[in-house]
Amino acid sequence: MQNLIQLLPDHIANQIAAGEVIQRPASVVKEMIENAIDAGSNKIQVIIKDAGKTLIQIIDNGNGMSSGDALMCFERHATSKVRKADDLFALTTKGFRGEALASIAAIAHVTLKTKRAENEVATKIQIEGSKVVCNEACVSSEGTSFEVKNLFYNVPARRNFLKSDNVEFRHIVDEFERVALAHPDITFTLHHNEQEIYHLPSTVLRKRIVNILGKNTNDRLVPIEESTDIVKINGYVLKPEFARKTRGEQFLFVNQRFFKDSYFNHAITKAFEGLIQSKLYPGYFLYLEIDPSKIDVNVHPTKTEIKFEEDRSIYAILFSSIRQALGKYNIAPSLDFERETSFDLPMSKLKEDAIEPVIRVNPEYNPFQSFNAQKSSSNKAYSSAINAQGFGKKENSESDWQSFYQIKEEEVTADTSLFDLSSVKDISNSFAFKGKYMITACKSGFLVIDCARAHERILFDEMHARFISSPIQAQALLFPVEKEFSKDEKVHWINSKTILERLGFEGEFEDNILHLSAVPASLQEESSHPCIDMILEKISYKDVDKGDLAHLIISSVAQAYGRQKSRITDESAAQHLVETLFQSEEHAVTPQGKKIIQTLTLEELAEKF
Ligand code: ADP
Ligand code: MG
């Protein structure tokens, strides 16, 4: 009988191996960045399109490869890192299995450009489904660039199995953050669809953590340092009060390699016993250094599981060093490289109930003095606007009013004082126009007040006054509002979480979806989406500092509230609005600098006739 067993052709063997090593675009990113690190690079650029489904490009400035190696690197079990079996027990490199490139080349279209310092020209190799389709000399700078396109193009089952771009990109960011945290001395950048997501300059560990997790993380880190014959540990844990409901901020490294380990995680969690609630997870960034011969990295194709010869001792050392550091921290706060103090309130204060705000009124305030003297450009614009819009004609359409008000969109930077409070003859003489504007007589003419903006100013002042002394009252939503965030927006939201919670926003993330369970009491549920959009727009600028952050969030809430209250139908509400507005020192402009009040003096009116 004929023999049935045959050796698999290489390209099939490679595809099978790819199934183990390359599960999704993020696996390619991980393997390629690791190769770049092994090549001694100090700058690594990651460029992604469509969550890696269209393009993954990794550019490094490492050693590069000779033209022979450039071809060889795609062979299975081709590696420059292990020569003999013993090397496996003294690994100082990330890679050693010689599988990644062969696997990737079997299931994608790959272009490699690489150049060593000692070579005149670079080598370019294109490979598709394990077949070399181009091998030529080219011009390129020192180092290596890998472009991986159409991942899983010949493995439809894998391609169809991929999740949404948001989910796949989150996996890429996770891998990127893990290597970036393991190598703070290397500069990393990450671009997605032409947008820069991360730019991480070479730095020290603490700053790298802060650059990734946000400025306010700096205040939350407790340093851990321990040196024994078995293991050296350094890094940080997050102060117990910043423990979270999800495992997001748990990073464990050994010899600069990220790994997961439930046994060690248990030791760390145990060190926090009594300091955090049992349902919460402590945050940590811990780096173990161990003799490579005492660990086995080769237990899993993706190398995130590692066997430790002396795991029991390491467990005990981890536990005691963290426990000790937490004890020390309770007595003396940690030394920070850049301590921020604004809005740092003691925990006991945070628990107090909200108290009514005191609205500051300056009885001496007499802005009217400057009113007549001041013929600002906005006044001129306003006069010409009334001419153009035919203000004063008997029938004013609403659109006339709207375009009239567009003039006010310009930022008010000049003196914002417009009139004397005492000159408002009789507030009860106010009336609402089309539900959007209030018209009130004053000594020298009359005022038109934009109701939405008046509401915005009033709520802003109120929240601002209240927020400084105690948290803003939150209102639980009957049904949590769901909102999808980009990875970047999520990072900004999480970084601002303490202040957001203090201002009444409560919610948890499930992947990139925020389940918002409470909003500031003044907001209606339907305003929460636009309000979050406004907040994200404002906080997504890099380097918003803590003081500005509260201001930006409160101004977004006030803006959303203003829009929600843009129509006034009830006359008594209108009177109340005018009265309350005039109690504010800054009744003339919104926190965004938009005019709330327009005036028309008798003289200006006379000119119209
Ligand atoms: P491994 O990393 O396990 O050795 P890989 O398949 O990832 O296997 O890579 C194969 C070989 O290709 C590496 O051993 C290395 O010699 C070479 N190589 C891969 N990427 C780079 C790079 N960015 N710069 C220089 N050499 C590289
Ligand atoms: Mg490798």
XYZ file of C-alpha atoms and ligand atoms in Angstrom:
637
model
C 0.000 0.000 0.000
C 1.189 3.465 -0.901
C 2.453 5.695 1.986
C 0.046 8.468 2.879
C 2.217 10.788 4.899
C 3.893 13.674 3.076
C 5.774 16.752 4.234
C 3.681 19.906 3.965
C 4.887 22.415 1.415
C 6.582 25.412 3.072
C 3.902 27.956 2.233
C 1.237 25.791 3.877
C 3.422 25.135 6.916
C 3.970 28.890 7.165
C 0.255 29.584 6.960
C -0.377 27.119 9.766
C 2.366 28.705 11.887
C 0.867 32.113 11.107
C -2.370 30.987 12.722
C -0.515 30.660 16.022
C 1.684 33.713 15.922
C -0.441 36.180 13.980
C -3.965 36.357 15.265
C -4.796 39.914 14.251
C -3.137 43.109 12.973
C -1.907 43.856 16.501
C 0.225 40.659 16.456
C 2.064 41.940 13.378
C 2.673 45.267 15.100
C 4.041 43.507 18.163
C 6.391 41.175 16.254
C 7.667 43.933 13.994
C 8.324 46.394 16.816
C 10.132 43.665 18.724
C 12.324 42.974 15.699
C 13.106 46.688 15.438
C 14.138 46.743 19.099
C 16.293 43.636 18.655
C 17.981 45.458 15.756
C 19.146 48.141 18.202
C 16.856 50.947 17.009
C 16.321 54.045 19.125
C 13.500 55.421 17.008
C 10.539 53.377 15.832
C 7.630 54.693 13.782
C 4.384 52.780 13.485
C 1.995 53.775 10.698
C -1.405 52.154 10.507
C -4.282 52.427 8.047
C -7.756 51.083 8.751
C -6.751 49.408 11.987
C -4.024 47.493 10.164
C -6.399 45.839 7.694
C -5.041 47.965 4.841
C -1.531 48.839 6.005
C 0.889 48.263 8.843
C 4.232 49.942 8.400
C 7.094 49.863 10.873
C 10.116 52.039 10.210
C 13.196 51.734 12.395
C 16.709 53.162 12.476
C 18.355 49.940 13.619
C 21.183 47.853 12.170
C 19.412 46.896 8.955
C 20.121 43.733 6.968
C 22.446 42.708 4.174
C 20.804 41.790 0.857
C 21.285 38.095 1.658
C 19.740 38.394 5.122
C 16.886 40.423 3.682
C 15.871 37.438 1.615
C 16.679 34.905 4.307
C 14.650 36.582 7.053
C 11.382 35.377 5.486
C 12.365 31.708 5.728
C 10.841 29.665 8.494
C 13.099 29.160 11.500
C 15.437 31.807 10.130
C 16.859 33.837 12.965
C 20.026 35.684 13.783
C 19.321 35.472 17.480
C 19.761 31.845 18.449
C 22.657 29.694 17.244
C 22.618 26.745 19.632
C 20.143 25.162 22.026
C 21.865 26.715 25.037
C 21.145 30.186 23.703
C 17.477 29.539 24.433
C 18.306 29.699 28.122
C 20.148 32.994 27.952
C 17.810 35.072 25.841
C 18.451 38.776 25.747
C 16.422 39.400 22.608
C 12.663 39.613 22.145
C 12.549 37.211 19.217
C 14.225 33.826 18.888
C 11.796 31.508 17.136
C 12.454 32.808 13.626
C 8.769 32.442 12.817
C 7.235 35.862 12.716
C 8.385 37.121 9.330
C 7.821 33.761 7.607
C 4.301 33.710 9.025
C 3.492 37.284 8.052
C 4.870 36.820 4.526
C 2.616 33.781 4.082
C -0.597 35.700 4.705
C 0.012 39.233 3.441
C 1.756 41.393 0.863
C 5.035 42.519 2.404
C 7.559 45.077 1.198
C 10.880 45.242 2.993
C 13.443 47.989 2.532
C 16.588 47.689 4.552
C 20.094 49.124 4.654
C 23.102 48.592 6.861
C 25.483 51.440 7.656
C 28.318 49.710 5.801
C 26.349 49.183 2.558
C 26.086 51.764 -0.226
C 22.610 50.795 -1.344
C 19.527 49.405 0.309
C 17.684 46.205 -0.590
C 14.028 46.058 -1.515
C 12.112 42.813 -1.367
C 8.457 42.278 -2.133
C 6.856 39.042 -1.109
C 3.253 37.869 -1.522
C 1.948 34.669 -0.009
C 5.532 33.431 0.626
C 6.547 34.130 -3.037
C 9.249 36.679 -3.724
C 7.928 38.968 -6.482
C 10.653 41.597 -6.403
C 14.249 41.686 -5.185
C 16.277 44.727 -6.163
C 18.613 47.405 -4.937
C 16.989 50.666 -3.918
C 17.601 53.918 -2.108
C 16.633 54.040 1.542
C 17.999 55.400 4.778
C 19.811 53.271 7.333
C 17.578 50.849 9.152
C 14.571 48.840 8.100
C 11.047 49.496 6.912
C 8.416 46.784 6.672
C 5.126 47.454 4.916
C 2.456 44.843 5.464
C -0.605 45.165 3.244
C -3.796 43.134 2.818
C -3.294 41.012 5.897
C -5.058 37.611 5.715
C -5.885 38.236 2.026
C -5.565 34.471 1.411
C -7.091 33.331 4.721
C -10.699 34.551 4.401
C -11.756 32.829 7.625
C -9.230 34.929 9.553
C -10.063 38.122 7.713
C -13.783 37.725 8.345
C -13.082 36.966 11.973
C -11.502 40.392 12.501
C -13.489 42.777 14.667
C -14.462 46.384 13.933
C -11.696 48.875 13.211
C -12.174 50.355 16.670
C -11.607 47.040 18.393
C -8.664 46.031 16.201
C -7.029 49.403 16.629
C -7.435 49.163 20.382
C -5.485 45.879 20.280
C -2.761 47.646 18.306
C -2.627 50.464 20.856
C -2.421 47.892 23.663
C 0.590 46.195 22.068
C 2.165 49.530 21.235
C 1.768 50.777 24.808
C 3.225 47.595 26.240
C 6.459 47.826 24.245
C 6.636 51.580 24.704
C 6.352 51.092 28.477
C 9.065 48.423 28.386
C 11.478 50.721 26.508
C 11.190 54.332 27.681
C 14.621 55.101 26.186
C 13.340 54.456 22.650
C 11.373 57.138 20.770
C 8.070 55.802 19.443
C 5.385 57.321 17.256
C 2.041 55.874 16.252
C -0.089 57.187 13.386
C -3.517 55.931 12.457
C -5.156 57.038 9.216
C -2.760 59.952 8.960
C -3.448 61.114 12.499
C -0.757 61.142 15.145
C -1.981 59.106 18.102
C 1.240 58.938 20.079
C 4.515 60.759 19.970
C 6.674 59.411 22.767
C 10.127 60.934 23.007
C 12.938 59.000 24.642
C 12.746 59.569 28.406
C 12.818 57.995 31.855
C 10.242 55.438 32.961
C 8.125 57.757 35.083
C 7.740 60.264 32.276
C 6.980 57.531 29.759
C 4.139 56.298 31.984
C 2.832 59.839 32.319
C 3.154 60.463 28.566
C 1.037 57.410 27.886
C -1.503 57.594 30.705
C -1.815 61.356 31.102
C -0.350 64.100 33.235
C -2.482 63.455 36.281
C -0.999 59.953 36.579
C 2.177 61.520 37.944
C 0.521 62.334 41.262
C -0.790 58.812 41.564
C 2.405 56.794 41.295
C 4.042 55.108 44.252
C 7.597 53.965 43.470
C 8.572 50.353 44.107
C 12.179 49.286 44.367
C 13.638 46.038 45.616
C 16.846 44.258 44.880
C 17.484 40.621 45.864
C 19.643 37.822 44.459
C 16.594 36.228 42.892
C 14.939 39.227 41.350
C 15.246 42.975 41.035
C 11.973 44.843 41.002
C 11.360 48.426 40.099
C 8.450 50.470 38.814
C 5.317 51.965 40.265
C 1.936 51.043 41.636
C -1.020 53.420 41.520
C -2.153 54.787 44.876
C -4.985 52.659 46.266
C -7.660 55.329 45.702
C -7.076 55.054 41.955
C -7.886 51.356 41.765
C -10.379 50.726 38.983
C -13.273 48.480 38.108
C -11.374 47.120 35.106
C -7.902 45.684 34.719
C -6.775 48.396 32.290
C -3.677 49.628 34.075
C -1.867 46.436 34.993
C 1.535 46.030 33.395
C 4.064 43.411 34.356
C 7.407 43.045 32.573
C 10.306 40.678 32.914
C 13.630 41.620 31.343
C 11.756 44.325 29.384
C 9.198 41.880 28.031
C 5.486 42.343 28.805
C 3.862 39.242 30.247
C 0.710 38.144 32.016
C 0.750 36.131 35.197
C -2.223 35.478 37.415
C -0.061 34.147 40.261
C 2.035 37.321 40.508
C -1.060 39.424 39.971
C -2.457 37.740 43.051
C 0.626 38.772 45.067
C 0.210 42.377 43.985
C -3.517 42.454 44.674
C -2.898 40.922 48.085
C -0.471 43.715 48.927
C -3.394 46.136 48.469
C -5.640 44.156 50.823
C -7.574 46.425 53.165
C -6.686 49.456 51.086
C -9.053 48.923 48.172
C -12.478 47.357 47.758
C -12.429 43.727 46.717
C -14.132 44.415 43.375
C -11.496 46.915 42.291
C -8.219 46.230 40.529
C -5.010 47.980 41.562
C -2.956 49.650 38.855
C 0.715 48.744 38.443
C 3.742 49.098 36.185
C 6.263 46.606 37.528
C 9.535 45.590 35.976
C 11.298 42.396 37.052
C 14.888 41.705 36.204
C 15.886 38.063 36.417
C 18.772 35.962 35.150
C 17.436 34.737 31.748
C 18.454 31.183 32.575
C 15.875 31.156 35.407
C 12.918 31.779 33.144
C 11.429 30.028 30.131
C 9.939 32.354 27.535
C 9.347 29.559 25.079
C 6.092 28.217 26.492
C 3.704 30.079 24.213
C 3.971 31.221 20.572
C 3.185 34.834 21.444
C 5.649 34.768 24.361
C 3.307 36.485 26.826
C 3.342 33.526 29.192
C 6.568 32.854 30.994
C 7.671 30.122 33.382
C 9.691 31.168 36.422
C 11.961 28.764 38.217
C 11.610 30.581 41.510
C 8.057 31.791 41.271
C 7.264 31.298 44.966
C 10.120 33.477 46.123
C 9.234 36.121 43.539
C 5.640 36.068 44.789
C 6.811 36.789 48.334
C 9.252 39.509 47.267
C 6.619 41.235 45.126
C 4.105 41.161 47.955
C 6.426 42.515 50.608
C 8.027 45.237 48.502
C 4.656 46.667 47.466
C 3.195 46.402 50.949
C 6.201 48.212 52.343
C 6.073 50.976 49.744
C 2.348 51.502 50.353
C 3.018 51.775 54.067
C 5.733 54.297 53.491
C 3.543 56.277 51.128
C 0.810 56.538 53.738
C 3.180 58.423 55.975
C 5.127 60.392 53.406
C 3.887 61.333 49.943
C 6.039 60.221 47.052
C 8.540 62.540 45.429
C 7.231 63.720 42.101
C 9.121 65.174 39.220
C 6.468 67.748 38.493
C 3.857 68.008 41.165
C 0.592 69.689 40.280
C -1.434 71.057 43.128
C -4.498 72.674 41.595
C -7.756 71.036 42.590
C -6.018 68.546 44.834
C -8.652 68.116 47.515
C -8.448 65.816 50.502
C -10.478 62.620 50.184
C -12.622 63.556 53.198
C -13.805 66.680 51.351
C -14.829 64.650 48.356
C -17.403 62.780 50.379
C -19.191 65.858 51.718
C -22.634 66.737 50.401
C -23.040 69.509 47.883
C -23.760 72.936 49.354
C -25.554 75.765 47.663
C -23.209 78.086 45.836
C -22.732 81.680 46.770
C -22.918 83.886 43.722
C -20.464 86.729 43.960
C -21.954 90.153 43.284
C -19.845 93.251 43.333
C -22.099 96.125 44.485
C -19.459 98.664 43.404
C -19.514 97.393 39.867
C -20.496 100.191 37.505
C -19.585 99.308 34.000
C -21.917 101.905 32.519
C -19.341 104.632 33.017
C -17.460 103.456 30.019
C -20.474 102.730 27.879
C -20.947 105.984 25.984
C -17.264 106.699 25.680
C -16.765 103.319 24.133
C -17.480 103.050 20.444
C -16.002 99.682 19.869
C -15.690 97.975 16.548
C -18.323 95.503 17.602
C -20.698 98.381 18.193
C -20.000 99.582 14.677
C -20.514 96.133 13.298
C -23.707 95.955 15.205
C -24.889 99.334 13.811
C -24.155 98.335 10.255
C -25.860 95.037 10.887
C -29.017 96.766 11.881
C -28.814 98.882 8.759
C -28.278 95.879 6.579
C -31.011 93.892 8.242
C -33.445 96.765 8.173
C -33.865 96.730 11.913
C -36.666 99.084 12.763
C -38.940 97.968 9.998
C -42.273 97.004 11.382
C -42.204 93.344 10.450
C -39.024 91.658 11.653
C -38.748 88.049 10.633
C -36.960 85.587 12.891
C -34.270 85.062 10.276
C -33.538 88.770 10.440
C -32.873 88.338 14.101
C -30.714 85.351 13.564
C -28.440 87.026 11.053
C -28.416 90.061 13.265
C -27.069 87.877 15.999
C -24.433 86.292 13.813
C -22.523 89.535 14.178
C -22.039 88.597 17.792
C -20.187 85.404 16.943
C -16.959 87.377 16.937
C -14.981 87.002 20.140
C -15.486 89.827 22.570
C -12.089 90.823 23.776
C -12.587 94.486 24.552
C -14.227 95.868 27.679
C -17.230 93.691 28.260
C -19.144 96.176 30.381
C -22.107 97.435 28.498
C -24.544 99.144 30.747
C -25.369 100.157 34.241
C -27.460 97.731 36.187
C -29.275 100.610 37.852
C -30.082 101.993 34.439
C -32.260 99.006 33.681
C -35.395 100.889 34.522
C -37.697 98.111 35.361
C -36.875 94.501 34.889
C -40.540 93.645 35.010
C -40.719 95.569 31.791
C -38.869 92.753 30.026
C -40.589 90.607 27.487
C -39.592 87.496 25.616
C -39.309 87.636 21.847
C -39.881 84.396 19.921
C -38.877 82.562 23.083
C -35.207 83.156 22.250
C -34.498 86.728 23.237
C -35.458 88.967 26.124
C -35.951 92.646 25.478
C -35.595 95.035 28.417
C -35.662 98.816 28.619
C -32.721 100.704 30.098
C -32.107 104.411 30.708
C -30.420 105.070 27.413
C -32.332 102.686 25.200
C -32.988 98.999 25.367
C -31.182 95.694 25.701
C -31.654 92.443 23.873
C -30.558 89.365 25.789
C -29.846 85.999 24.205
C -31.632 83.550 26.510
C -29.488 80.500 25.717
C -26.313 82.408 26.405
C -27.741 83.951 29.571
C -28.503 80.467 30.863
C -25.011 79.393 29.906
C -23.402 82.197 31.923
C -25.615 81.612 34.956
C -24.965 77.879 35.128
C -21.268 78.356 34.536
C -20.948 80.751 37.485
C -23.026 78.508 39.676
C -21.079 75.325 38.888
C -17.770 77.081 39.146
C -18.548 78.456 42.596
C -19.870 75.127 43.803
C -17.215 72.874 42.301
C -14.375 74.487 44.223
C -15.871 73.576 47.595
C -17.592 70.272 46.919
C -18.593 67.866 44.154
C -21.411 68.839 41.809
C -24.591 66.917 42.402
C -24.937 64.073 39.935
C -28.229 62.821 38.629
C -28.500 59.115 37.921
C -29.889 58.328 34.479
C -32.824 55.959 34.335
C -31.123 54.098 31.499
C -27.378 54.494 31.003
C -26.556 56.511 27.907
C -24.119 54.711 25.607
C -21.509 56.528 23.633
C -18.730 55.172 21.474
C -15.303 56.743 21.896
C -12.207 56.583 19.782
C -9.199 55.117 21.583
C -7.694 58.549 21.829
C -10.872 60.131 23.200
C -11.108 57.318 25.709
C -7.583 58.018 26.912
C -8.426 61.700 27.390
C -11.698 60.903 29.144
C -10.034 58.457 31.516
C -7.238 60.888 32.243
C -9.839 63.487 33.215
C -11.949 61.029 35.166
C -11.412 62.437 38.651
C -12.531 65.892 37.636
C -15.346 64.563 35.445
C -16.678 62.589 38.412
C -16.402 65.597 40.643
C -18.514 67.453 38.128
C -21.208 64.786 38.082
C -20.250 62.517 35.164
C -20.246 58.875 36.168
C -19.827 55.884 33.923
C -17.731 52.922 32.959
C -16.158 51.800 29.728
C -16.833 48.498 28.109
C -14.254 48.398 25.349
C -14.679 51.767 23.689
C -18.283 52.278 24.714
C -18.913 54.562 27.645
C -21.966 53.602 29.676
C -22.804 56.914 31.225
C -24.817 56.348 34.393
C -25.037 59.883 35.804
C -24.695 63.447 34.549
C -24.611 66.813 36.349
C -28.067 67.428 37.802
C -28.772 70.402 35.532
C -28.360 68.416 32.309
C -31.201 66.584 30.649
C -30.512 63.144 29.264
C -30.796 64.287 25.643
C -28.168 66.941 26.235
C -25.617 64.430 27.455
C -24.412 63.335 23.985
C -23.781 66.837 22.644
C -22.280 67.796 25.986
C -19.789 64.911 25.874
C -18.902 65.847 22.292
C -18.153 69.380 23.428
C -16.070 68.148 26.340
C -14.096 65.775 24.109
C -13.461 68.496 21.616
C -12.009 70.662 24.355
C -10.054 68.121 26.374
C -8.567 66.335 23.384
C -5.961 69.017 22.982
C -2.724 67.616 24.341
C -1.464 69.126 27.576
C -4.626 70.651 28.951
C -3.606 71.291 32.524
C -5.712 70.357 35.494
C -6.984 73.844 36.284
C -8.026 74.467 32.684
C -9.627 71.075 32.524
C -12.302 71.875 35.114
C -12.960 75.194 33.421
C -13.322 73.540 30.014
C -15.657 70.840 31.268
C -17.857 73.271 33.186
C -18.070 75.563 30.179
C -19.176 72.603 28.020
C -21.868 71.652 30.522
C -23.023 75.274 30.645
C -23.117 75.453 26.865
C -25.165 72.272 26.582
C -27.463 73.536 29.328
C -27.878 76.865 27.510
C -28.911 75.068 24.334
C -31.317 72.892 26.233
C -32.871 76.018 27.766
C -32.782 78.085 24.605
C -36.519 78.782 24.499
C -38.384 80.774 27.095
C -42.123 80.606 26.997
C -43.068 81.676 30.474
C -42.888 85.418 31.266
C -41.994 84.898 34.920
C -39.103 82.604 33.928
C -37.972 85.390 31.629
C -37.964 87.978 34.425
C -36.124 85.594 36.687
C -33.532 84.963 34.007
C -32.793 88.647 33.572
C -32.563 89.203 37.321
C -30.196 86.297 37.836
C -28.064 87.269 34.884
C -27.534 90.755 36.248
C -26.219 89.324 39.473
C -23.239 87.937 37.632
C -20.153 90.059 37.409
C -19.659 88.887 33.871
C -23.213 89.136 32.596
C -22.122 90.585 29.246
C -20.314 87.555 27.814
C -20.481 83.777 27.958
C -17.515 81.798 29.285
C -16.595 81.272 25.605
C -16.434 85.056 25.103
C -19.686 85.391 23.118
C -21.909 88.424 23.693
C -24.995 87.814 25.780
C -26.416 91.307 25.533
C -26.860 93.712 22.651
C -27.814 97.320 23.341
C -29.517 99.894 21.226
C -29.258 103.456 22.523
C -31.820 106.160 21.838
C -29.292 107.998 19.662
C -28.618 104.916 17.616
C -32.323 104.370 17.305
C -32.851 107.990 16.238
C -30.262 107.523 13.468
C -32.468 104.863 11.984
C -35.273 107.274 11.261
P 13.130 36.236 15.249
O 12.825 37.638 15.666
O 12.526 35.243 16.144
O 14.588 35.998 14.993
P 11.702 36.955 12.888
O 11.007 36.137 11.872
O 10.912 37.927 13.626
O 12.398 35.966 13.874
O 12.904 37.696 12.175
C 13.876 36.938 11.465
C 15.186 37.669 11.414
O 15.100 38.785 10.554
C 15.676 38.202 12.725
O 16.368 37.224 13.480
C 16.589 39.332 12.290
O 17.864 38.859 12.003
C 15.970 39.795 10.983
N 15.150 41.026 11.179
C 13.833 41.071 11.316
N 13.402 42.353 11.470
C 14.492 43.125 11.451
C 14.713 44.544 11.569
N 13.715 45.401 11.771
N 15.999 44.971 11.470
C 17.007 44.118 11.280
N 16.859 42.787 11.174
C 15.626 42.270 11.248
Mg 10.992 38.498 15.674
